[in-house]
Short mmCIF file of C-alpha atoms in Angstrom, two decimals:
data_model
loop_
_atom_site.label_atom_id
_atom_site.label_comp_id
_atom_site.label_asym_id
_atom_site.label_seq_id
_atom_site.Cartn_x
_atom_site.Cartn_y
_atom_site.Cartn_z
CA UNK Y 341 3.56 -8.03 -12.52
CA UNK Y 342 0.40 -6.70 -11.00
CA UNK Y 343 -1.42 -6.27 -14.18
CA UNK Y 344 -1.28 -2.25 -12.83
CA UNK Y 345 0.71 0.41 -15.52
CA UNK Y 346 2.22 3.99 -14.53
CA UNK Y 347 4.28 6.04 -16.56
CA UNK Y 348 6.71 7.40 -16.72
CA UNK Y 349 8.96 5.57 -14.56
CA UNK Y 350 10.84 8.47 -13.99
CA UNK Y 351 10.35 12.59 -13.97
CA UNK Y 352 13.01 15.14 -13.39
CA UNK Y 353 11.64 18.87 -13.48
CA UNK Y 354 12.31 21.82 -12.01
CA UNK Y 355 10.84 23.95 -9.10
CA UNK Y 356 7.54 25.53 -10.09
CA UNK Y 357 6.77 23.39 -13.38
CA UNK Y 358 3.99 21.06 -13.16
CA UNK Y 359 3.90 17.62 -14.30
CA UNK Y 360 1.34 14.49 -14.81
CA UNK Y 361 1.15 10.99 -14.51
CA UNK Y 362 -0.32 8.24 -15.67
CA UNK Y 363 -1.72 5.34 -14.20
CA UNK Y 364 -3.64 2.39 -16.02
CA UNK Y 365 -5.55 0.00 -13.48
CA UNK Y 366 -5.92 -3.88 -14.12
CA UNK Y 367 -8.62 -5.19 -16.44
CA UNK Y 368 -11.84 -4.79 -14.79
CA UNK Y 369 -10.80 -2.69 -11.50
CA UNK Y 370 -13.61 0.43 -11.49
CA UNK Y 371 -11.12 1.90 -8.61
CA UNK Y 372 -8.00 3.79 -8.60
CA UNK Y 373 -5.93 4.78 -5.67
CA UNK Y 374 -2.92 7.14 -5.52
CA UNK Y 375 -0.23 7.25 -2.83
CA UNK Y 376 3.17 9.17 -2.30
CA UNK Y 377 5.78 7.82 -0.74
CA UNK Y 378 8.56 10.04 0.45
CA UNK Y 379 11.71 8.93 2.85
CA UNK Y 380 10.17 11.20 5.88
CA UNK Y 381 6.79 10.10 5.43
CA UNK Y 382 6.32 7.30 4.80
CA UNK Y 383 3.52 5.90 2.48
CA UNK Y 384 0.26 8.45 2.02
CA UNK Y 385 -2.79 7.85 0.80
CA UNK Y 386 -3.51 10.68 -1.67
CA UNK Y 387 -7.06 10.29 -3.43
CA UNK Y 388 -9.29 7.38 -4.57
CA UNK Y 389 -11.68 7.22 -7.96
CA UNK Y 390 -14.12 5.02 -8.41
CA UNK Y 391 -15.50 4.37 -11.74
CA UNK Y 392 -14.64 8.00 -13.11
CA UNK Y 393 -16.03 9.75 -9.73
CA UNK Y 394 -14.14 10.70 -6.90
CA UNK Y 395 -14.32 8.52 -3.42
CA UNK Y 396 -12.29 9.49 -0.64
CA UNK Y 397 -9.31 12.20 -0.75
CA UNK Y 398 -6.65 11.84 1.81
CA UNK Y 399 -3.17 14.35 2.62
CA UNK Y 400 -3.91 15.51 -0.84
CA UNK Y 401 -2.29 19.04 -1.21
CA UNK Y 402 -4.34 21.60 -3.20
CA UNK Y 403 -1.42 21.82 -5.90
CA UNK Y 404 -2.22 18.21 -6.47
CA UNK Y 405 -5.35 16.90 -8.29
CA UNK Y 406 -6.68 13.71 -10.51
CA UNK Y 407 -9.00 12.44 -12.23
CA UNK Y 408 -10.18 9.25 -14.06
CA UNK Y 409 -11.48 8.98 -17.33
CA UNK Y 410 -14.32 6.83 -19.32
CA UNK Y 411 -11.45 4.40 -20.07
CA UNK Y 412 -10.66 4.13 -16.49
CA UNK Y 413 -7.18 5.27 -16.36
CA UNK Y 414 -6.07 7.59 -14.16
CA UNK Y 415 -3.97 11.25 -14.15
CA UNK Y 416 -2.13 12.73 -10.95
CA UNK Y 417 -1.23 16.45 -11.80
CA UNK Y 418 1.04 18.20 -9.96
CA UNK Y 419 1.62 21.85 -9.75
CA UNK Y 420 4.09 24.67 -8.74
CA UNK Y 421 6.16 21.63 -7.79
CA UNK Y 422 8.63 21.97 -4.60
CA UNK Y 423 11.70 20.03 -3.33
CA UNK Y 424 9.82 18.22 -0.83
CA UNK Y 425 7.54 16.71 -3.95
CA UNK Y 426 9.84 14.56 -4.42
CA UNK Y 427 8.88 10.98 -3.93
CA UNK Y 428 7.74 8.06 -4.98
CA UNK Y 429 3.90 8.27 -6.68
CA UNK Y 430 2.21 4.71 -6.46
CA UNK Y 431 -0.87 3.97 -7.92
CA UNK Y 432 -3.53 0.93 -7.29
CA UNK Y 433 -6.44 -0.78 -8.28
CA UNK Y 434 -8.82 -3.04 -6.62
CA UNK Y 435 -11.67 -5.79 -7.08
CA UNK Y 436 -15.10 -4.38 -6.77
CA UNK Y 437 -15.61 -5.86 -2.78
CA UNK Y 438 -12.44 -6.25 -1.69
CA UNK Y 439 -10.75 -2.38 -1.72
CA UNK Y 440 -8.30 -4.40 0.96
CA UNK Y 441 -6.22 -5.96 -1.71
CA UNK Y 442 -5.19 -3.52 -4.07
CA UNK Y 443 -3.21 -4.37 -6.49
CA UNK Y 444 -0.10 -1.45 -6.91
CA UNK Y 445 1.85 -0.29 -9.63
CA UNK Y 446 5.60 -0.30 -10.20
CA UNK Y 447 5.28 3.66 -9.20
CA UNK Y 448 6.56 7.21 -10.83
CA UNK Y 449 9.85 8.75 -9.46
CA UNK Y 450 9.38 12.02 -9.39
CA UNK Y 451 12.50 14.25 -9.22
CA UNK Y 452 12.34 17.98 -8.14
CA UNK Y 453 15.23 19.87 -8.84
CA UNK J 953 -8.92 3.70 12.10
CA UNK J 954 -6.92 1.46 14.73
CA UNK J 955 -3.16 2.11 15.71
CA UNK J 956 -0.86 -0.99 14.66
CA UNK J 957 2.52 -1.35 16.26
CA UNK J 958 5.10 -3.80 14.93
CA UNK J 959 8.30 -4.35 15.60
CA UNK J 960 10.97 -1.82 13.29
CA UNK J 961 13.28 -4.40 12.03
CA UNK J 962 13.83 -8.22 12.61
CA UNK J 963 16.82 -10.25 11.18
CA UNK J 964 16.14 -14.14 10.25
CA UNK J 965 18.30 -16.84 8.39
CA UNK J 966 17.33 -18.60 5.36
CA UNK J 967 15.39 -21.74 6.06
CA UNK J 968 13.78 -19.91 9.50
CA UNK J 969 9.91 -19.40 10.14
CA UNK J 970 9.51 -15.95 10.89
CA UNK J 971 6.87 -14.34 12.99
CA UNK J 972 6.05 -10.69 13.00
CA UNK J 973 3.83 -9.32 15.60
CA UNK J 974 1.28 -6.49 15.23
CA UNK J 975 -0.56 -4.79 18.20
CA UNK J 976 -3.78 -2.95 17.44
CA UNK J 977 -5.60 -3.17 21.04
CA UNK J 978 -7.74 -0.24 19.52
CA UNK J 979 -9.42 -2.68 16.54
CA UNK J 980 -13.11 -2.13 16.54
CA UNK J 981 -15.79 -5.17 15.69
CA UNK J 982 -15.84 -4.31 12.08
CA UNK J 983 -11.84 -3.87 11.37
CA UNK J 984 -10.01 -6.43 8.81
CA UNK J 985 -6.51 -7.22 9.73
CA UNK J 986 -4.63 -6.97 6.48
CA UNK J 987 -0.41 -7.70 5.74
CA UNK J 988 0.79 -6.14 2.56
CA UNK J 989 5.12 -6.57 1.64
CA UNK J 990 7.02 -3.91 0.18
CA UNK J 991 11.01 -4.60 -1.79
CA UNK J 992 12.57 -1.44 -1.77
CA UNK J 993 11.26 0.97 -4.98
CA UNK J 994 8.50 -1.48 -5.58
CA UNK J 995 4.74 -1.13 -4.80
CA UNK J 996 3.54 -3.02 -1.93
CA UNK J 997 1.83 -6.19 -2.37
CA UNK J 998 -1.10 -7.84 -1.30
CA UNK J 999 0.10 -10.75 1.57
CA UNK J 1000 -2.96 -11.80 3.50
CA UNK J 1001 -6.38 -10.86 5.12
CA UNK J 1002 -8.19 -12.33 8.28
CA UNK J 1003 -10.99 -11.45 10.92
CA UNK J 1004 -9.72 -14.13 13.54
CA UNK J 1005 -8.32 -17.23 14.23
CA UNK J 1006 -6.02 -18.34 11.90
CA UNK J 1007 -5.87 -18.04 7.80
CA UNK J 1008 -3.35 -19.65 5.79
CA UNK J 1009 -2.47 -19.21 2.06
CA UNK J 1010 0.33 -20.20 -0.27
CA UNK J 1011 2.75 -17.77 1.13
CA UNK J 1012 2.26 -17.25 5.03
CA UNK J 1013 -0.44 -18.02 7.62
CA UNK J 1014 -2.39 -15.32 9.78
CA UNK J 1015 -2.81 -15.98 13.60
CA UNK J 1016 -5.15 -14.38 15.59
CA UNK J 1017 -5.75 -14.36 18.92
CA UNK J 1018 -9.71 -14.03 20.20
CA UNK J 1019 -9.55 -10.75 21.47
CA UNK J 1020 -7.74 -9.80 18.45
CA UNK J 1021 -5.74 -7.11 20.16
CA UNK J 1022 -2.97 -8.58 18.17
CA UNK J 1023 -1.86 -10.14 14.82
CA UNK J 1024 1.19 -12.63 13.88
CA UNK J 1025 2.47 -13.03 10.32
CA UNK J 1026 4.12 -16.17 9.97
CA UNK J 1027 6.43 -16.81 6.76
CA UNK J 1028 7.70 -20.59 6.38
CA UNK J 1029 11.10 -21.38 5.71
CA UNK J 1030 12.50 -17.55 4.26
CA UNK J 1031 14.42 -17.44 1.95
CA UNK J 1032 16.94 -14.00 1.35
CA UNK J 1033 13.94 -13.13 -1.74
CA UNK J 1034 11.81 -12.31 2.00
CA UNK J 1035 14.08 -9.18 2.74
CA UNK J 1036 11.48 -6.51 2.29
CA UNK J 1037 9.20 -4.62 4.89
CA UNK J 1038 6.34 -6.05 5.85
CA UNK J 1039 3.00 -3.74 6.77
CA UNK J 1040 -0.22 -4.35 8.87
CA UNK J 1041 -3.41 -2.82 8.54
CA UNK J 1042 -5.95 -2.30 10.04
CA UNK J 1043 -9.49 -1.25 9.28
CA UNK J 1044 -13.12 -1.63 8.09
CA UNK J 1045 -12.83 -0.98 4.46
CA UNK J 1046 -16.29 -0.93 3.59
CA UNK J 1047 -17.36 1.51 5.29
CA UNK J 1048 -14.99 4.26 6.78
CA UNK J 1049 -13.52 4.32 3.30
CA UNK J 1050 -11.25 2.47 0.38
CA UNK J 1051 -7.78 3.94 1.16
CA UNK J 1052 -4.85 1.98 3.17
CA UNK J 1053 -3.11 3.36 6.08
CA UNK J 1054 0.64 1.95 6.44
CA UNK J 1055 2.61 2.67 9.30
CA UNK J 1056 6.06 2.15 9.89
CA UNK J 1057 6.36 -1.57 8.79
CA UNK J 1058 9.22 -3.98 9.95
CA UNK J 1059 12.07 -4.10 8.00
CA UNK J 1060 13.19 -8.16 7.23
CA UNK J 1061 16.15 -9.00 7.25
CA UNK J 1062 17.07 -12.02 6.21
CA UNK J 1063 20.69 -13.42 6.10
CA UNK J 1064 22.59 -16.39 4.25
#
């Protein structure tokens, strides 16, 4: 157990709806990371928050956004959702010094049907 | 960032040290060499960080080389609990950013 929470563990929607996801990071981790993981790509960096403020954005797609909130957990909306959303959505937190070991979470399946 | 290359898949027995290469002849002075392990439909986790030479902790030892062109992973004695895919990364994360850049990883196998 990485001390990291996301729910839910799993999301089926449809085409077009929009969904969010939650992501608590350990005790004391300011920063949040987000990744995707899909079959063809491999695992993506998405967007990184660091004590409520945003950090460094990666392949982030415009119908995607986040945020992080006073309590330091973390939301990944997703919009007009496609097929190709479909994926795994990991999220991680790290040590103030060391963003090299970041700690993940067990991860969202998301399901577009 | 630096390109890694490592090997797609390997296949070991229980009981075997296993050693998986990484090349990253592009590593600049300030780049980390980090190893992270994924089981399938988990998150990855955390393995081992060095700079050079070699660093050892409670579940594998880091070797590298002095022109650190290349990395080794070593894992004692696997057992089949070591099947997953194993990641290295490369980069300077304090300053060109927080995020982490897998590539392909090598698949471990290992058999009974």
């Amino acid at each position: 157990d990485s001390g990291v929470t996301q729910t839910p563990k799993h999301l089926i929607t449809a085409t077009g709806q929009r969904v969010t996801l939650r992501c608590s990071p350990r005790s004391g981790d300011l920063s949040v990371y987000w990744y995707q993981q899909s079959l063809d790509q491999g695992l993506q960096f998405l967007i990184q928050y660091y004590n409520g403020e945003e950090r460094a954005k990666g392949n982030i797609l415009e119908r995607f956004s986040a945020q992080q909130f006073p309590d330091l957990h973390s939301e990944l909306n997703l919009s007009s959702l496609e097929l190709g959303d479909s994926a795994l959505y990991f999220c991680a937190s790290s040590v103030e010094g060391s963003p090299y070991e970041q700690y993940f979470g067990p991860g969202t399946r998301l399901t577009v049907t | 960032l630096a390109k890694t290359t490592q090997p797609i898949s390997m296949d070991s027995y229980e009981g075997q040290e296993v050693n998986i290469t990484c090349s990253h002849n592009n590593i600049a002075t300030n780049d980390y060499i980090t190893w992270y392990q994924q089981f399938p439909s988990q998150g990855p986790r955390f393995i081992i960080q060095g700079y050079k030479t070699k660093v050892t902790n409670e579940v594998a030892s880091l070797f590298i080389p002095a022109d650190r062109k290349s990395s080794t992973l070593s894992l004692p004695r696997v057992s089949l609990s070591d099947t997953a895919v194993y990641y290295c990364l490369v980069g300077d994360w304090g300053n060109a950013g927080n995020m982490l850049t897998f590539g392909g990883g090598t698949r471990l196998m290992v058999k009974p």
